[in-house]
């Protein structure tokens, strides 16, 4: 068991240790280029149950509740209601999954298990990584910096989800949220362009919010290595140094008998 | 292991918000597949006009979906995609069937007046039972209602001002021409063009939303409970809020922000 990990139960810990995130990544890498359709701010996958289960366990995306049916059996007469699509038809084992931009880019770029395409009048065309990056950057201006933080944490096998409900950029979990309490609320800070955490009031507000839901605030700083970094290419990831800083409130009146050394944070400074 | 941060609960404030972590389920993937309905409606997608004309109408969903002009019934792309997703509509383009994946890419195409984010909002509200229609597109046109005088049309036109936050310039939003065209033309000459790209800082009123109502009538829908504007990655600037509020003449206005939805959003058949 890792220090500082808060499992929800012994059973949860056992499940997680039996199927670590690294093993799920390994299974994902074995996929043979599943196609994902880019629809501006999401990527949609059409996959079978087994793949949907892996995505769910590794905490990528969410399933879409939708109707599936064998479309080929539809009669060609437009005016008649196609009664062939009735109760007797077996449901196809097709699940629609919706991925966020960061999730999709990580799956295509790091795990290389999906390829992202776009619908054009002539059909579907597969996009290169650079094209995908540019499209994603165009639909979400902060995509580049959010992705670098996302990939940084995911590469260390953290499960990363949206943090908007807690006023953060991301939530980071040591494993699936069903098994473990989230450790961190993550805020991304780009050196020189910080938009948040500029006052003690805001720092305290965020800390308070995190505390009330039992999470720790984690600031991920991006320090550019040089001037004029071009965010329109995925290669810009190498142009930043990443530093992670935990922020906790220390209460002197409650710490007289115990030193800080007894509380070991999982992530203190991580520099890449 | 004692953690300093749990002390925030002791003063009694701010500790009521529960974590969403408990809503996740590990391993089992819910069956998210819905069955197609026995009686399927059918609609023909017209890419040129950006609408689908209803050919076969089945079920009660049509009471709160689509717009009629004379004897003809049509739906916008988000309405079509929603019904396909729910398994109550077969969408065709000519002889071939438009599958759900293709429908998703159609709904995110700006030239049909919608976008992926707008569709998410539409779909979410519909599943909750709200009655959602495109802003300022009449559900139906009655011959009994007198035609709108030209100067009234003009004043409505000028109210739809989109304000760009960066340059502070004003630009007339031609989305209001929907209102003019739908009354004058015999067919479905509805302007579906979404002005500007989705990432533009301009904000537009997208939907008029009515509360769930079993007695809703297109011929007399009443005023919407609120009008909705979907936002880009930034909250609206106060000038944008003011311009949009003015155009609604005091009627309620809401802004929607799309975030990544957690796995707990269990959606049922609408």
Coordinates of C-alpha atoms in Angstrom, one line a residue, chain A residues 4 6 8 15 19 24 37 39-42 44 46 49 52-53 56-57 59 62-69 71 74-83 85-87 89 91-96 98 103 119 124 138 141-142 161-162 164-166 173 175-179 181-183 195 204 207-209 211-213 215-216 248-249 251 254 258 263, chain B residues 1-11 13-42 44 55-56 58 84-88 90 92 94-95 97-102 104-106 108 115-117 120 127 198-199 233-234 257-268:
Chain A
X4 CA -0.9 8.7 1.8
X6 CA -6.9 6.8 1.1
X8 CA -12.4 3.5 0.4
X15 CA -9.1 -4.5 -6.3
X19 CA -5.4 -4.2 -11.4
X24 CA -4.9 -1.0 -17.8
X37 CA -14.6 11.0 -34.2
X39 CA -16.7 16.7 -32.8
X40 CA -15.2 20.0 -31.8
X41 CA -14.9 19.6 -28.1
X42 CA -15.2 15.9 -27.7
X44 CA -16.8 10.0 -29.8
X46 CA -18.0 3.4 -31.0
X49 CA -18.4 -3.9 -24.2
X52 CA -15.9 0.2 -22.7
X53 CA -15.1 -1.7 -19.5
X56 CA -14.3 2.9 -17.5
X57 CA -11.8 1.2 -15.2
X59 CA -11.4 6.4 -16.0
X62 CA -18.1 8.5 -20.1
X63 CA -20.6 6.3 -21.9
X64 CA -23.5 7.8 -24.0
X65 CA -26.9 6.4 -23.5
X66 CA -28.2 5.8 -27.0
X67 CA -30.1 3.5 -29.2
X68 CA -28.2 0.9 -31.2
X69 CA -29.6 -1.4 -33.8
X71 CA -29.2 -0.4 -39.4
X74 CA -33.9 -1.1 -42.8
X75 CA -36.2 -1.1 -45.9
X76 CA -35.4 1.5 -48.5
X77 CA -38.9 2.9 -48.9
X78 CA -38.8 6.2 -47.1
X79 CA -42.5 6.6 -46.5
X80 CA -43.0 3.3 -44.6
X81 CA -42.2 3.0 -41.0
X82 CA -39.4 0.4 -40.7
X83 CA -41.1 -2.2 -38.5
X85 CA -36.4 -2.6 -36.1
X86 CA -38.6 -4.2 -33.4
X87 CA -38.3 -5.9 -30.0
X89 CA -33.9 -7.6 -32.9
X91 CA -29.1 -5.3 -29.5
X92 CA -25.7 -4.9 -31.1
X93 CA -22.7 -4.9 -28.7
X94 CA -21.9 -1.3 -29.6
X95 CA -21.3 1.3 -26.9
X96 CA -20.8 5.0 -27.6
X98 CA -17.5 10.3 -25.2
X103 CA -8.3 12.3 -22.6
X119 CA -16.2 13.7 -40.8
X124 CA -14.0 10.1 -42.5
X138 CA -8.7 26.0 -31.8
X141 CA -7.7 28.1 -26.1
X142 CA -6.3 26.7 -22.8
X161 CA -10.8 14.0 -14.1
X162 CA -12.3 17.4 -14.6
X164 CA -14.8 22.1 -12.5
X165 CA -17.2 21.1 -9.7
X166 CA -14.5 22.0 -7.2
X173 CA -6.9 10.2 -7.8
X175 CA -6.7 5.0 -8.8
X176 CA -10.4 4.8 -9.9
X177 CA -12.6 7.3 -7.9
X178 CA -14.8 4.4 -6.9
X179 CA -11.9 2.8 -5.0
X181 CA -10.8 9.2 -2.2
X182 CA -9.4 11.9 -4.4
X183 CA -6.2 13.3 -3.1
X195 CA -4.7 34.0 -13.7
X204 CA -7.4 30.5 1.4
X207 CA -7.9 25.7 0.4
X208 CA -11.1 25.9 2.4
X209 CA -13.2 24.5 -0.5
X211 CA -10.7 20.9 2.8
X212 CA -14.5 20.7 3.0
X213 CA -14.4 17.9 0.5
X215 CA -8.9 17.1 -0.9
X216 CA -5.5 18.8 -1.0
X248 CA -1.9 22.8 2.9
X249 CA -3.0 24.9 5.8
X251 CA -2.6 25.0 12.3
X254 CA -3.0 21.6 16.6
X258 CA 3.3 16.2 16.2
X263 CA 2.4 13.6 7.5
Chain B
X1 CA -3.4 9.4 9.6
X2 CA -4.5 12.8 10.7
X3 CA -4.6 15.5 8.0
X4 CA -4.6 19.2 8.9
X5 CA -7.2 19.9 6.2
X6 CA -10.1 18.0 7.9
X7 CA -10.2 20.7 10.6
X8 CA -12.2 23.0 8.4
X9 CA -15.3 21.1 9.4
X10 CA -15.0 21.9 13.0
X11 CA -16.4 25.5 12.9
X13 CA -19.3 26.0 8.0
X14 CA -18.6 24.8 4.5
X15 CA -18.5 21.1 5.4
X16 CA -21.9 20.3 3.9
X17 CA -20.8 19.8 0.3
X18 CA -20.4 16.1 -0.3
X19 CA -17.7 14.7 -2.5
X20 CA -18.9 13.3 -5.9
X21 CA -16.4 10.5 -5.5
X22 CA -19.0 8.2 -4.1
X23 CA -21.1 8.3 -7.3
X24 CA -18.5 6.3 -9.4
X25 CA -18.8 2.6 -10.1
X26 CA -15.7 0.5 -10.8
X27 CA -15.7 -2.3 -13.2
X28 CA -19.3 -2.8 -14.2
X29 CA -20.3 -0.7 -17.2
X30 CA -24.0 0.0 -17.1
X31 CA -25.9 -1.1 -20.2
X32 CA -26.1 2.2 -21.9
X33 CA -27.9 0.8 -25.0
X34 CA -31.5 1.8 -25.6
X35 CA -33.8 0.0 -27.9
X36 CA -35.3 1.5 -30.9
X37 CA -39.0 2.1 -30.5
X38 CA -41.5 -0.1 -32.2
X39 CA -43.1 2.7 -34.1
X40 CA -40.3 4.8 -35.6
X41 CA -40.7 8.2 -37.0
X42 CA -38.8 9.0 -40.1
X44 CA -35.4 13.4 -44.4
X55 CA -42.0 12.2 -43.2
X56 CA -43.5 9.7 -40.7
X58 CA -45.1 8.5 -34.5
X84 CA -32.0 9.2 -33.2
X85 CA -30.1 8.9 -30.0
X86 CA -33.3 8.0 -28.1
X87 CA -34.2 5.4 -30.7
X88 CA -37.4 7.1 -31.8
X90 CA -34.8 7.2 -38.4
X92 CA -32.4 9.6 -43.8
X94 CA -32.1 10.4 -49.7
X95 CA -32.2 6.6 -49.6
X97 CA -29.7 6.1 -43.3
X98 CA -27.7 8.6 -41.4
X99 CA -26.1 6.8 -38.5
X100 CA -25.6 8.2 -35.0
X101 CA -21.8 9.0 -35.5
X102 CA -22.5 10.9 -38.6
X104 CA -23.1 13.8 -34.2
X105 CA -20.7 15.3 -36.7
X106 CA -23.6 17.0 -38.4
X108 CA -21.3 20.0 -34.5
X115 CA -22.7 23.0 -32.2
X116 CA -21.5 20.1 -30.1
X117 CA -21.8 22.2 -26.9
X120 CA -25.1 18.8 -25.0
X127 CA -33.9 14.4 -20.9
X198 CA -17.9 28.4 -31.8
X199 CA -14.7 29.7 -30.3
X233 CA -14.5 28.9 -22.4
X234 CA -14.9 32.2 -20.6
X257 CA -21.3 26.2 -19.4
X258 CA -20.3 22.7 -20.6
X259 CA -17.9 20.8 -18.5
X260 CA -16.8 17.2 -18.7
X261 CA -19.7 15.3 -17.2
X262 CA -19.0 12.7 -14.5
X263 CA -20.0 9.1 -14.9
X264 CA -22.9 9.5 -12.5
X265 CA -25.1 11.2 -15.0
X266 CA -27.5 8.4 -15.6
X267 CA -29.8 9.3 -18.5
X268 CA -33.1 7.6 -19.2

